[in-house]
Coordinates of C-alpha atoms in Angstrom, one line a residue:
Chain A
E1 CA 48.6 7.5 65.5
V2 CA 52.1 6.1 65.4
Q3 CA 52.3 2.8 63.5
L4 CA 55.2 0.5 62.8
L5 CA 54.7 -2.4 60.5
E6 CA 57.5 -4.9 60.0
S7 CA 57.6 -7.3 57.1
G8 CA 60.1 -9.7 55.4
G9 CA 60.4 -12.4 58.0
D10 CA 60.7 -15.9 56.6
L11 CA 62.2 -19.3 56.8
V12 CA 65.7 -19.2 55.5
Q13 CA 68.6 -21.7 55.4
P14 CA 71.8 -21.2 57.4
G15 CA 74.1 -18.9 55.5
G16 CA 71.3 -17.3 53.7
S17 CA 70.1 -13.7 53.6
L18 CA 67.0 -11.8 54.3
R19 CA 65.9 -8.1 54.3
L20 CA 63.4 -6.9 56.9
S21 CA 61.4 -3.7 56.4
C22 CA 59.6 -1.5 58.9
A23 CA 57.1 0.9 57.5
A24 CA 56.4 3.9 59.8
S25 CA 53.6 6.4 59.9
G26 CA 52.0 8.9 62.3
F27 CA 55.2 10.8 63.2
T28 CA 58.1 12.6 61.6
F29 CA 60.1 9.6 60.7
G30 CA 63.3 11.4 59.6
S31 CA 63.6 13.1 63.0
C32 CA 63.6 10.0 65.0
A33 CA 66.2 7.4 65.8
M34 CA 65.1 3.8 65.2
S35 CA 66.2 0.4 66.4
W36 CA 65.8 -3.3 65.8
V37 CA 65.3 -5.5 68.8
R38 CA 64.8 -9.3 68.7
Q39 CA 63.6 -12.1 70.9
A40 CA 64.6 -15.7 70.3
P41 CA 62.1 -18.4 71.3
G42 CA 62.0 -18.7 75.1
K43 CA 64.7 -16.0 75.5
G44 CA 64.9 -12.4 76.5
L45 CA 65.0 -9.2 74.5
E46 CA 68.2 -8.4 72.6
W47 CA 69.0 -5.2 70.9
V48 CA 70.3 -5.7 67.4
S49 CA 71.0 -2.3 65.9
G50 CA 70.2 1.4 66.0
I51 CA 70.3 4.2 63.5
S52 CA 69.9 8.0 64.0
G53 CA 67.2 10.0 62.2
S54 CA 69.6 11.2 59.5
G55 CA 71.3 7.8 59.2
G56 CA 74.6 9.3 60.1
S57 CA 75.1 7.3 63.3
I58 CA 74.7 3.5 63.3
Y59 CA 75.4 1.0 66.0
Y60 CA 75.3 -2.8 66.1
A61 CA 75.3 -5.5 68.8
D62 CA 78.5 -7.6 68.7
S63 CA 76.5 -10.7 67.8
V64 CA 75.5 -9.3 64.4
K65 CA 78.3 -6.9 63.6
G66 CA 79.7 -7.6 60.1
R67 CA 76.7 -9.6 59.1
F68 CA 73.7 -7.3 59.5
T69 CA 73.3 -3.8 58.0
V70 CA 70.7 -1.3 59.1
S71 CA 69.5 1.5 56.8
R72 CA 66.6 3.8 56.3
D73 CA 64.9 5.7 53.5
N74 CA 63.4 8.8 55.0
S75 CA 61.6 9.6 51.7
K76 CA 59.7 6.3 52.1
N77 CA 59.4 6.4 56.0
T78 CA 60.9 2.9 56.0
L79 CA 63.6 1.2 58.2
Y80 CA 65.5 -1.8 56.9
L81 CA 67.7 -4.6 58.3
Q82 CA 69.7 -6.5 55.8
M83 CA 70.7 -9.8 57.3
N84 CA 73.5 -11.9 55.7
S85 CA 75.3 -15.1 56.8
L86 CA 72.3 -16.1 58.9
R87 CA 72.8 -18.6 61.7
A88 CA 70.4 -20.7 63.7
E89 CA 70.9 -18.4 66.6
D90 CA 69.4 -15.5 64.6
T91 CA 66.0 -17.2 64.8
A92 CA 63.8 -14.8 66.6
M93 CA 60.9 -12.4 66.4
Y94 CA 62.3 -9.1 65.1
Y95 CA 60.8 -5.8 66.3
C96 CA 61.4 -2.3 65.0
A97 CA 61.2 0.3 67.6
K98 CA 61.0 4.1 67.6
D99 CA 63.4 6.0 70.0
M100 CA 62.0 8.9 72.1
F101 CA 65.3 10.7 72.1
N102 CA 68.6 9.5 70.8
I103 CA 69.6 5.9 69.9
G104 CA 69.2 4.0 73.1
P105 CA 66.7 2.0 75.0
D106 CA 64.1 4.7 75.0
F107 CA 61.6 2.8 72.8
D108 CA 58.2 4.4 73.0
Y109 CA 56.6 2.6 70.1
W110 CA 57.1 -0.9 68.8
G111 CA 55.9 -2.8 65.8
Q112 CA 54.1 -6.2 66.1
G113 CA 57.2 -8.1 65.0
T114 CA 58.2 -10.3 62.1
L115 CA 59.4 -13.8 62.5
V116 CA 62.8 -15.0 61.2
T117 CA 63.5 -18.7 61.3
V118 CA 66.9 -20.0 60.2
S119 CA 66.9 -23.7 59.7
S120 CA 67.8 -26.3 57.1
Chain B
Q1 CA 74.5 -14.2 80.1
S2 CA 72.9 -10.8 80.1
V3 CA 75.0 -7.7 80.8
L4 CA 72.3 -6.4 83.2
T5 CA 71.4 -8.8 85.9
Q6 CA 67.8 -9.4 87.0
P7 CA 66.2 -12.1 89.1
P8 CA 64.5 -14.6 86.8
S9 CA 61.3 -14.4 88.8
A10 CA 59.3 -12.4 91.3
S11 CA 55.9 -12.9 92.9
G12 CA 53.3 -11.2 95.0
T13 CA 49.7 -11.3 96.0
P14 CA 47.1 -8.9 94.8
G15 CA 47.4 -5.5 96.5
Q16 CA 51.0 -6.1 97.5
R17 CA 54.1 -4.1 96.6
V18 CA 56.8 -5.9 94.7
T19 CA 60.2 -4.8 93.5
I20 CA 62.4 -6.1 90.6
S21 CA 66.1 -5.3 90.7
C22 CA 68.5 -4.7 87.9
S23 CA 72.2 -4.7 88.4
G24 CA 74.8 -3.4 86.0
S25 CA 78.2 -1.6 86.0
S26 CA 79.8 1.8 85.6
S27 CA 79.6 1.6 81.8
N28 CA 75.8 1.3 81.7
I29 CA 73.6 1.9 84.7
G30 CA 76.4 3.8 86.5
T31 CA 76.5 6.5 83.9
N32 CA 73.3 6.2 81.9
Y33 CA 69.5 6.2 82.3
V34 CA 67.6 3.0 83.0
Y35 CA 64.5 1.9 81.1
W36 CA 61.9 -0.7 82.0
Y37 CA 59.6 -2.7 79.7
Q38 CA 56.6 -4.9 80.3
K39 CA 56.1 -7.8 77.9
F40 CA 53.2 -10.2 77.6
P41 CA 53.6 -13.4 75.4
G42 CA 52.9 -12.8 71.8
T43 CA 52.9 -9.0 72.1
A44 CA 55.4 -6.2 71.7
P45 CA 57.1 -4.8 74.7
K46 CA 55.6 -1.7 76.4
L47 CA 57.7 1.1 77.8
L48 CA 56.9 1.5 81.6
I49 CA 59.7 3.7 82.8
Y50 CA 62.1 6.0 81.0
R51 CA 65.1 8.0 82.2
S52 CA 65.2 5.9 85.3
D53 CA 62.2 7.3 87.1
Q54 CA 59.8 8.8 84.5
R55 CA 56.5 7.4 83.5
P56 CA 55.1 7.7 79.9
S57 CA 51.6 9.1 79.8
G58 CA 49.1 6.3 80.3
V59 CA 51.3 4.2 82.6
P60 CA 49.6 3.9 86.0
D61 CA 51.4 5.6 88.9
R62 CA 51.5 2.1 90.6
F63 CA 54.7 1.7 88.5
S64 CA 57.8 3.5 89.7
G65 CA 61.5 3.4 88.9
S66 CA 64.6 4.3 90.8
K67 CA 68.4 4.2 90.3
S68 CA 71.3 4.2 92.7
G69 CA 74.9 3.7 91.6
T70 CA 75.1 0.8 89.3
S71 CA 71.7 -0.7 90.3
A72 CA 68.1 0.1 89.5
S73 CA 64.7 -1.1 90.7
L74 CA 61.2 -1.2 89.4
A75 CA 58.4 -1.1 92.0
I76 CA 54.9 -2.1 91.4
S77 CA 52.4 -1.2 94.1
G78 CA 48.8 -2.4 94.5
L79 CA 49.6 -5.5 92.5
R80 CA 46.9 -6.7 90.1
S81 CA 46.5 -10.0 88.3
E82 CA 46.9 -8.2 85.0
D83 CA 50.5 -7.2 86.0
E84 CA 51.6 -10.8 85.5
A85 CA 54.1 -10.4 82.7
D86 CA 57.8 -10.3 82.0
Y87 CA 59.7 -7.2 83.0
Y88 CA 63.0 -6.1 81.4
C89 CA 65.5 -3.4 82.3
A90 CA 67.7 -1.8 79.7
A91 CA 70.4 0.9 79.4
W92 CA 72.9 2.3 77.0
D93 CA 76.4 0.8 77.5
D94 CA 79.3 3.1 76.8
S95 CA 81.9 0.3 76.6
R96 CA 79.8 -1.6 74.0
S97 CA 78.4 1.5 72.3
G98 CA 75.0 -0.2 72.3
V99 CA 71.9 -1.1 74.2
V100 CA 72.0 -3.8 76.8
F101 CA 69.0 -5.6 78.3
G102 CA 68.5 -7.6 81.5
G103 CA 67.6 -11.2 81.2
G104 CA 64.0 -10.4 82.2
A105 CA 62.0 -11.2 85.3
H106 CA 58.7 -13.1 85.2
L107 CA 56.3 -11.7 87.7
T108 CA 53.7 -14.0 89.1
V109 CA 50.6 -12.7 90.8
L110 CA 49.6 -15.4 93.3

């Protein structure tokens, strides 16, 4: 059974940093592209970043480029999102999602999400 | 302002057929597949349609997707009360080198 378990969400002050993790199981993690998708309170879904199975291809939404860094440790079956220079508008539920094929909106499995709140 | 345009809401009565549209451009829907997600409050999104018109196993055949040019549609036939949810379209955007979502459409079953 495929499982994705996010962790690391917290209350952080503007300008602060946070690292999210997504522990994966039930599939060959290193063979699958992964993405982070967020949903701000009362808003729609927003793709944040995607990374290929090998980690060789990485993409970011313009809204987080230069502030967020996605990475993965295939030996630990874990996806990460390092979030720096956080802003109030980064407040959201963050989901990790497994891609069916390549990096793209073909997310067949999702985690339950981890909440990030940016506020003073 | 979302890159993909969806109506904010849709509605229908039980048993009816409803469609939700998704409009994009040549850099996303015009050249790439469209995906549809169903989302209930407090839960993770669920993939309903992939590669524009394919259903994952376990998704009822009441749900169908289509694409024409730079637009796509999700159709739900035999509407049920449990279909009341938010529906999002998504596609890869070549100009942005990233995934773009529609703003979401809230479906109300009257």
